[in-house]
Amino acid sequence: MSIELNNIKPTYMSDAEISASDIYLQESVLLERCKKYLIKANSGHGKTSLLNFIYGSNTNFNGSINYNGISDNNVFDFRKSKISYVFQDFKLFPNLTVFENIQLKNTLTNYKTVKEIDNLIEEVLLGHKKDSLVNKLSLGQKQRVSILRALCQPFEFLLLDEPFSHLDKENINIITKIIIREVKKQNASLIMTSLDESHFFDFDKILNL
């Protein structure tokens, strides 16, 4: 799978605001499978918007997005097996447990076994919180749950929106190893947004937004 962005421009941003962008208003930006991309920009420059455009959860843009050469802004079919997303605001279900939040997406695909999910929860040091409601967790714990949920489905593109903003160095090291392992296993691409240069992954390309 490949994703091509053609003359993308958020409807709520002026040409002047995005004049220096490597993505916005560019004739063609191709995102290929098995690559790691860093989208770098200051706050308010449209990083989250870009990932939402790709995911199809925000259609307030001009231009087009092509998936495998087909122009189609309705990407709902891709969300089951092609695109997974770690949202900056988590989008977890507060009245479900840690395990239930992760398993919820997995029930649609049966990608991971219960044992594999349990092992991942232990690996990110949340075994003692497995049956706790998400609304009782800290921000860092919620962020880890959100990342695990995104990894418990098949994907060809993994979207990460500032995924480590609430994590300390130890947890970042644990999570990055898990992400790298899963991306490699699925022969997938990674698209990550960040406020600045990131050394968590060996990026193939850095794009300034």
PDB file of C-alpha atoms in Angstrom:
ATOM      1  CA  MET A   1       0.000   0.000   0.000  1.00  0.00           C
ATOM      2  CA  SER A   2       1.114   3.572  -0.701  1.00  0.00           C
ATOM      3  CA  ILE A   3      -0.420   6.911   0.237  1.00  0.00           C
ATOM      4  CA  GLU A   4      -0.039   9.935  -2.020  1.00  0.00           C
ATOM      5  CA  LEU A   5      -0.888  13.463  -0.910  1.00  0.00           C
ATOM      6  CA  ASN A   6      -1.734  15.856  -3.743  1.00  0.00           C
ATOM      7  CA  ASN A   7      -1.913  19.611  -3.120  1.00  0.00           C
ATOM      8  CA  ILE A   8      -3.236  19.082   0.404  1.00  0.00           C
ATOM      9  CA  LYS A   9      -4.284  22.235   2.232  1.00  0.00           C
ATOM     10  CA  PRO A  10      -6.358  22.510   5.433  1.00  0.00           C
ATOM     11  CA  THR A  11      -9.354  24.716   4.718  1.00  0.00           C
ATOM     12  CA  TYR A  12      -8.794  26.570   7.992  1.00  0.00           C
ATOM     13  CA  MET A  13      -5.173  27.556   7.273  1.00  0.00           C
ATOM     14  CA  SER A  14      -3.945  30.289   4.942  1.00  0.00           C
ATOM     15  CA  ASP A  15      -1.379  29.801   2.186  1.00  0.00           C
ATOM     16  CA  ALA A  16       1.017  32.001   4.151  1.00  0.00           C
ATOM     17  CA  GLU A  17       0.816  29.718   7.202  1.00  0.00           C
ATOM     18  CA  ILE A  18       1.933  26.688   5.187  1.00  0.00           C
ATOM     19  CA  SER A  19       4.151  28.306   2.559  1.00  0.00           C
ATOM     20  CA  ALA A  20       7.300  26.558   3.848  1.00  0.00           C
ATOM     21  CA  SER A  21       5.699  23.119   4.240  1.00  0.00           C
ATOM     22  CA  ASP A  22       7.219  20.011   2.663  1.00  0.00           C
ATOM     23  CA  ILE A  23       3.725  18.508   2.477  1.00  0.00           C
ATOM     24  CA  TYR A  24       0.965  21.098   2.352  1.00  0.00           C
ATOM     25  CA  LEU A  25       0.392  22.549  -1.145  1.00  0.00           C
ATOM     26  CA  GLN A  26       2.979  20.175  -2.617  1.00  0.00           C
ATOM     27  CA  GLU A  27       1.932  18.624  -5.923  1.00  0.00           C
ATOM     28  CA  SER A  28       2.761  15.103  -4.811  1.00  0.00           C
ATOM     29  CA  VAL A  29       4.106  13.599  -1.590  1.00  0.00           C
ATOM     30  CA  LEU A  30       4.377   9.804  -1.706  1.00  0.00           C
ATOM     31  CA  LEU A  31       4.404   7.772   1.491  1.00  0.00           C
ATOM     32  CA  GLU A  32       5.545   4.233   0.789  1.00  0.00           C
ATOM     33  CA  ARG A  33       5.264   0.978   2.682  1.00  0.00           C
ATOM     34  CA  CYS A  34       8.186  -0.242   4.834  1.00  0.00           C
ATOM     35  CA  LYS A  35       9.413   3.315   5.436  1.00  0.00           C
ATOM     36  CA  LYS A  36       9.605   5.460   8.567  1.00  0.00           C
ATOM     37  CA  TYR A  37       8.554   9.105   8.277  1.00  0.00           C
ATOM     38  CA  LEU A  38       8.863  11.939  10.775  1.00  0.00           C
ATOM     39  CA  ILE A  39       6.478  14.892  10.378  1.00  0.00           C
ATOM     40  CA  LYS A  40       8.061  17.787  12.269  1.00  0.00           C
ATOM     41  CA  ALA A  41       6.470  21.137  13.125  1.00  0.00           C
ATOM     42  CA  ASN A  42       5.686  23.542  15.930  1.00  0.00           C
ATOM     43  CA  SER A  43       2.310  23.463  17.669  1.00  0.00           C
ATOM     44  CA  GLY A  44      -0.563  24.735  15.574  1.00  0.00           C
ATOM     45  CA  HIS A  45       1.001  23.902  12.212  1.00  0.00           C
ATOM     46  CA  GLY A  46      -1.346  21.056  11.335  1.00  0.00           C
ATOM     47  CA  LYS A  47       0.431  17.868  12.411  1.00  0.00           C
ATOM     48  CA  THR A  48      -2.646  16.275  13.961  1.00  0.00           C
ATOM     49  CA  SER A  49      -4.784  17.551  11.094  1.00  0.00           C
ATOM     50  CA  LEU A  50      -2.547  15.804   8.569  1.00  0.00           C
ATOM     51  CA  LEU A  51      -2.846  12.429  10.305  1.00  0.00           C
ATOM     52  CA  ASN A  52      -6.609  12.926  10.633  1.00  0.00           C
ATOM     53  CA  PHE A  53      -6.810  13.633   6.900  1.00  0.00           C
ATOM     54  CA  ILE A  54      -4.948  10.419   6.126  1.00  0.00           C
ATOM     55  CA  TYR A  55      -7.109   8.449   8.565  1.00  0.00           C
ATOM     56  CA  GLY A  56     -10.299   9.967   7.200  1.00  0.00           C
ATOM     57  CA  SER A  57     -11.510  11.405  10.502  1.00  0.00           C
ATOM     58  CA  ASN A  58     -11.194  14.986   9.211  1.00  0.00           C
ATOM     59  CA  THR A  59     -12.124  15.950   5.662  1.00  0.00           C
ATOM     60  CA  ASN A  60     -11.695  19.709   6.000  1.00  0.00           C
ATOM     61  CA  PHE A  61      -8.996  19.978   3.365  1.00  0.00           C
ATOM     62  CA  ASN A  62      -8.535  20.822  -0.279  1.00  0.00           C
ATOM     63  CA  GLY A  63      -6.590  18.536  -2.592  1.00  0.00           C
ATOM     64  CA  SER A  64      -6.735  14.760  -2.667  1.00  0.00           C
ATOM     65  CA  ILE A  65      -5.318  11.690  -0.959  1.00  0.00           C
ATOM     66  CA  ASN A  66      -4.692   8.602  -3.070  1.00  0.00           C
ATOM     67  CA  TYR A  67      -4.545   5.134  -1.554  1.00  0.00           C
ATOM     68  CA  ASN A  68      -2.772   2.678  -3.844  1.00  0.00           C
ATOM     69  CA  GLY A  69      -3.295   5.103  -6.700  1.00  0.00           C
ATOM     70  CA  ILE A  70      -7.031   5.480  -6.097  1.00  0.00           C
ATOM     71  CA  SER A  71      -8.407   8.853  -5.018  1.00  0.00           C
ATOM     72  CA  ASP A  72     -10.862   8.108  -2.234  1.00  0.00           C
ATOM     73  CA  ASN A  73     -11.335  10.166   0.904  1.00  0.00           C
ATOM     74  CA  ASN A  74     -13.528   7.451   2.412  1.00  0.00           C
ATOM     75  CA  VAL A  75     -10.911   5.226   4.051  1.00  0.00           C
ATOM     76  CA  PHE A  76     -13.113   3.356   6.514  1.00  0.00           C
ATOM     77  CA  ASP A  77     -12.399   0.026   4.836  1.00  0.00           C
ATOM     78  CA  PHE A  78      -8.665   0.570   5.329  1.00  0.00           C
ATOM     79  CA  ARG A  79      -8.969   1.089   9.079  1.00  0.00           C
ATOM     80  CA  LYS A  80      -9.603  -2.586   9.728  1.00  0.00           C
ATOM     81  CA  SER A  81      -6.421  -3.933   8.161  1.00  0.00           C
ATOM     82  CA  LYS A  82      -4.348  -1.169   6.543  1.00  0.00           C
ATOM     83  CA  ILE A  83      -4.133   1.899   8.818  1.00  0.00           C
ATOM     84  CA  SER A  84      -3.794   2.066  12.609  1.00  0.00           C
ATOM     85  CA  TYR A  85      -3.654   5.290  14.612  1.00  0.00           C
ATOM     86  CA  VAL A  86      -2.296   6.303  18.013  1.00  0.00           C
ATOM     87  CA  PHE A  87      -4.261   9.468  18.746  1.00  0.00           C
ATOM     88  CA  GLN A  88      -2.682  12.306  20.697  1.00  0.00           C
ATOM     89  CA  ASP A  89      -5.785  12.478  22.918  1.00  0.00           C
ATOM     90  CA  PHE A  90      -5.904   8.650  23.213  1.00  0.00           C
ATOM     91  CA  LYS A  91      -9.645   8.217  22.402  1.00  0.00           C
ATOM     92  CA  LEU A  92      -9.935   5.422  24.949  1.00  0.00           C
ATOM     93  CA  PHE A  93     -13.203   4.319  26.536  1.00  0.00           C
ATOM     94  CA  PRO A  94     -12.948   5.575  30.149  1.00  0.00           C
ATOM     95  CA  ASN A  95     -15.432   3.119  31.632  1.00  0.00           C
ATOM     96  CA  LEU A  96     -13.762   0.052  30.135  1.00  0.00           C
ATOM     97  CA  THR A  97     -10.707  -1.650  31.598  1.00  0.00           C
ATOM     98  CA  VAL A  98      -7.214  -1.584  30.187  1.00  0.00           C
ATOM     99  CA  PHE A  99      -7.669  -5.062  28.717  1.00  0.00           C
ATOM    100  CA  GLU A 100     -11.135  -4.270  27.335  1.00  0.00           C
ATOM    101  CA  ASN A 101      -9.876  -1.140  25.564  1.00  0.00           C
ATOM    102  CA  ILE A 102      -7.091  -3.080  23.871  1.00  0.00           C
ATOM    103  CA  GLN A 103      -9.221  -6.119  23.088  1.00  0.00           C
ATOM    104  CA  LEU A 104     -12.070  -4.034  21.634  1.00  0.00           C
ATOM    105  CA  LYS A 105     -10.261  -3.382  18.344  1.00  0.00           C
ATOM    106  CA  ASN A 106      -8.721  -6.823  18.322  1.00  0.00           C
ATOM    107  CA  THR A 107     -12.153  -8.498  18.364  1.00  0.00           C
ATOM    108  CA  LEU A 108     -12.738  -7.143  14.847  1.00  0.00           C
ATOM    109  CA  THR A 109      -9.619  -8.765  13.429  1.00  0.00           C
ATOM    110  CA  ASN A 110      -8.572 -11.518  15.854  1.00  0.00           C
ATOM    111  CA  TYR A 111      -5.020 -10.406  15.148  1.00  0.00           C
ATOM    112  CA  LYS A 112      -3.668 -11.101  18.650  1.00  0.00           C
ATOM    113  CA  THR A 113      -4.481 -13.870  21.074  1.00  0.00           C
ATOM    114  CA  VAL A 114      -5.515 -13.111  24.657  1.00  0.00           C
ATOM    115  CA  LYS A 115      -2.139 -14.432  25.782  1.00  0.00           C
ATOM    116  CA  GLU A 116      -0.294 -12.102  23.397  1.00  0.00           C
ATOM    117  CA  ILE A 117      -2.264  -9.124  24.670  1.00  0.00           C
ATOM    118  CA  ASP A 118      -1.575 -10.107  28.269  1.00  0.00           C
ATOM    119  CA  ASN A 119       2.136 -10.357  27.468  1.00  0.00           C
ATOM    120  CA  LEU A 120       2.145  -6.888  25.893  1.00  0.00           C
ATOM    121  CA  ILE A 121       0.389  -5.401  28.919  1.00  0.00           C
ATOM    122  CA  GLU A 122       3.031  -6.955  31.161  1.00  0.00           C
ATOM    123  CA  GLU A 123       5.811  -5.764  28.872  1.00  0.00           C
ATOM    124  CA  VAL A 124       4.748  -2.115  29.214  1.00  0.00           C
ATOM    125  CA  LEU A 125       4.597  -2.529  33.012  1.00  0.00           C
ATOM    126  CA  LEU A 126       0.805  -2.353  33.262  1.00  0.00           C
ATOM    127  CA  GLY A 127       0.082  -5.906  34.383  1.00  0.00           C
ATOM    128  CA  HIS A 128      -1.177  -4.654  37.726  1.00  0.00           C
ATOM    129  CA  LYS A 129      -3.597  -2.332  35.907  1.00  0.00           C
ATOM    130  CA  LYS A 130      -5.014  -4.855  33.441  1.00  0.00           C
ATOM    131  CA  ASP A 131      -8.462  -4.889  35.070  1.00  0.00           C
ATOM    132  CA  SER A 132      -8.486  -1.230  36.113  1.00  0.00           C
ATOM    133  CA  LEU A 133     -10.842   1.244  34.459  1.00  0.00           C
ATOM    134  CA  VAL A 134      -9.041   3.604  32.108  1.00  0.00           C
ATOM    135  CA  ASN A 135     -10.500   6.645  33.889  1.00  0.00           C
ATOM    136  CA  LYS A 136      -8.413   5.659  36.925  1.00  0.00           C
ATOM    137  CA  LEU A 137      -5.102   5.751  35.020  1.00  0.00           C
ATOM    138  CA  SER A 138      -2.459   8.462  34.757  1.00  0.00           C
ATOM    139  CA  LEU A 139      -1.816  10.164  31.404  1.00  0.00           C
ATOM    140  CA  GLY A 140       1.319   8.098  30.855  1.00  0.00           C
ATOM    141  CA  GLN A 141      -0.552   4.865  31.542  1.00  0.00           C
ATOM    142  CA  LYS A 142      -3.333   5.888  29.155  1.00  0.00           C
ATOM    143  CA  GLN A 143      -0.772   6.651  26.481  1.00  0.00           C
ATOM    144  CA  ARG A 144       0.715   3.172  26.782  1.00  0.00           C
ATOM    145  CA  VAL A 145      -2.748   1.604  26.524  1.00  0.00           C
ATOM    146  CA  SER A 146      -3.497   3.679  23.430  1.00  0.00           C
ATOM    147  CA  ILE A 147      -0.287   2.499  21.765  1.00  0.00           C
ATOM    148  CA  LEU A 148      -0.960  -1.159  22.581  1.00  0.00           C
ATOM    149  CA  ARG A 149      -4.486  -0.896  21.202  1.00  0.00           C
ATOM    150  CA  ALA A 150      -3.144   0.410  17.886  1.00  0.00           C
ATOM    151  CA  LEU A 151      -0.654  -2.443  17.683  1.00  0.00           C
ATOM    152  CA  CYS A 152      -3.319  -5.108  18.233  1.00  0.00           C
ATOM    153  CA  GLN A 153      -4.604  -5.033  14.674  1.00  0.00           C
ATOM    154  CA  PRO A 154      -3.077  -5.681  11.258  1.00  0.00           C
ATOM    155  CA  PHE A 155      -1.762  -2.543   9.519  1.00  0.00           C
ATOM    156  CA  GLU A 156       0.425  -1.355   6.678  1.00  0.00           C
ATOM    157  CA  PHE A 157       0.665   2.206   8.017  1.00  0.00           C
ATOM    158  CA  LEU A 158       0.967   3.108  11.703  1.00  0.00           C
ATOM    159  CA  LEU A 159       0.144   6.741  12.513  1.00  0.00           C
ATOM    160  CA  LEU A 160       1.693   8.100  15.727  1.00  0.00           C
ATOM    161  CA  ASP A 161       0.654  11.567  16.881  1.00  0.00           C
ATOM    162  CA  GLU A 162       3.284  12.743  19.403  1.00  0.00           C
ATOM    163  CA  PRO A 163       3.074   9.295  21.032  1.00  0.00           C
ATOM    164  CA  PHE A 164       5.605   9.789  23.841  1.00  0.00           C
ATOM    165  CA  SER A 165       4.526  13.155  25.256  1.00  0.00           C
ATOM    166  CA  HIS A 166       3.577  11.702  28.668  1.00  0.00           C
ATOM    167  CA  LEU A 167       6.224   8.978  28.983  1.00  0.00           C
ATOM    168  CA  ASP A 168       9.536   8.931  30.827  1.00  0.00           C
ATOM    169  CA  LYS A 169      12.739   7.628  29.273  1.00  0.00           C
ATOM    170  CA  GLU A 170      12.333   4.084  30.601  1.00  0.00           C
ATOM    171  CA  ASN A 171       8.830   3.701  29.194  1.00  0.00           C
ATOM    172  CA  ILE A 172       9.812   5.307  25.888  1.00  0.00           C
ATOM    173  CA  ASN A 173      12.589   2.739  25.487  1.00  0.00           C
ATOM    174  CA  ILE A 174      10.168  -0.112  26.205  1.00  0.00           C
ATOM    175  CA  ILE A 175       7.483   1.197  23.863  1.00  0.00           C
ATOM    176  CA  THR A 176       9.812   1.998  20.956  1.00  0.00           C
ATOM    177  CA  LYS A 177      11.192  -1.544  20.991  1.00  0.00           C
ATOM    178  CA  ILE A 178       7.659  -2.948  20.839  1.00  0.00           C
ATOM    179  CA  ILE A 179       6.670  -0.598  18.012  1.00  0.00           C
ATOM    180  CA  ILE A 180       9.787  -1.399  15.982  1.00  0.00           C
ATOM    181  CA  ARG A 181       9.172  -5.102  16.472  1.00  0.00           C
ATOM    182  CA  GLU A 182       5.538  -4.916  15.351  1.00  0.00           C
ATOM    183  CA  VAL A 183       6.228  -2.614  12.382  1.00  0.00           C
ATOM    184  CA  LYS A 184       8.948  -4.978  11.178  1.00  0.00           C
ATOM    185  CA  LYS A 185       6.707  -8.006  11.676  1.00  0.00           C
ATOM    186  CA  GLN A 186       3.981  -6.457   9.531  1.00  0.00           C
ATOM    187  CA  ASN A 187       6.333  -4.972   6.897  1.00  0.00           C
ATOM    188  CA  ALA A 188       4.600  -1.693   7.642  1.00  0.00           C
ATOM    189  CA  SER A 189       5.332   2.015   7.495  1.00  0.00           C
ATOM    190  CA  LEU A 190       5.443   4.392  10.422  1.00  0.00           C
ATOM    191  CA  ILE A 191       4.379   8.040  10.259  1.00  0.00           C
ATOM    192  CA  MET A 192       5.133   9.961  13.436  1.00  0.00           C
ATOM    193  CA  THR A 193       4.563  13.610  14.322  1.00  0.00           C
ATOM    194  CA  SER A 194       6.820  15.526  16.687  1.00  0.00           C
ATOM    195  CA  LEU A 195       7.533  19.087  17.770  1.00  0.00           C
ATOM    196  CA  ASP A 196      11.222  18.642  17.080  1.00  0.00           C
ATOM    197  CA  GLU A 197      13.856  16.226  15.840  1.00  0.00           C
ATOM    198  CA  SER A 198      13.232  12.725  17.155  1.00  0.00           C
ATOM    199  CA  HIS A 199      15.863  10.036  17.676  1.00  0.00           C
ATOM    200  CA  PHE A 200      13.471   7.305  18.784  1.00  0.00           C
ATOM    201  CA  PHE A 201      13.401   5.697  15.351  1.00  0.00           C
ATOM    202  CA  ASP A 202      15.742   5.479  12.385  1.00  0.00           C
ATOM    203  CA  PHE A 203      13.629   7.603  10.043  1.00  0.00           C
ATOM    204  CA  ASP A 204      13.948   7.229   6.277  1.00  0.00           C
ATOM    205  CA  LYS A 205      12.638  10.738   5.689  1.00  0.00           C
ATOM    206  CA  ILE A 206      11.973  13.850   7.767  1.00  0.00           C
ATOM    207  CA  LEU A 207       9.310  16.243   6.467  1.00  0.00           C
ATOM    208  CA  ASN A 208       8.826  19.734   7.873  1.00  0.00           C
ATOM    209  CA  LEU A 209       5.219  20.780   8.067  1.00  0.00           C
TER     210      LEU A 209
END
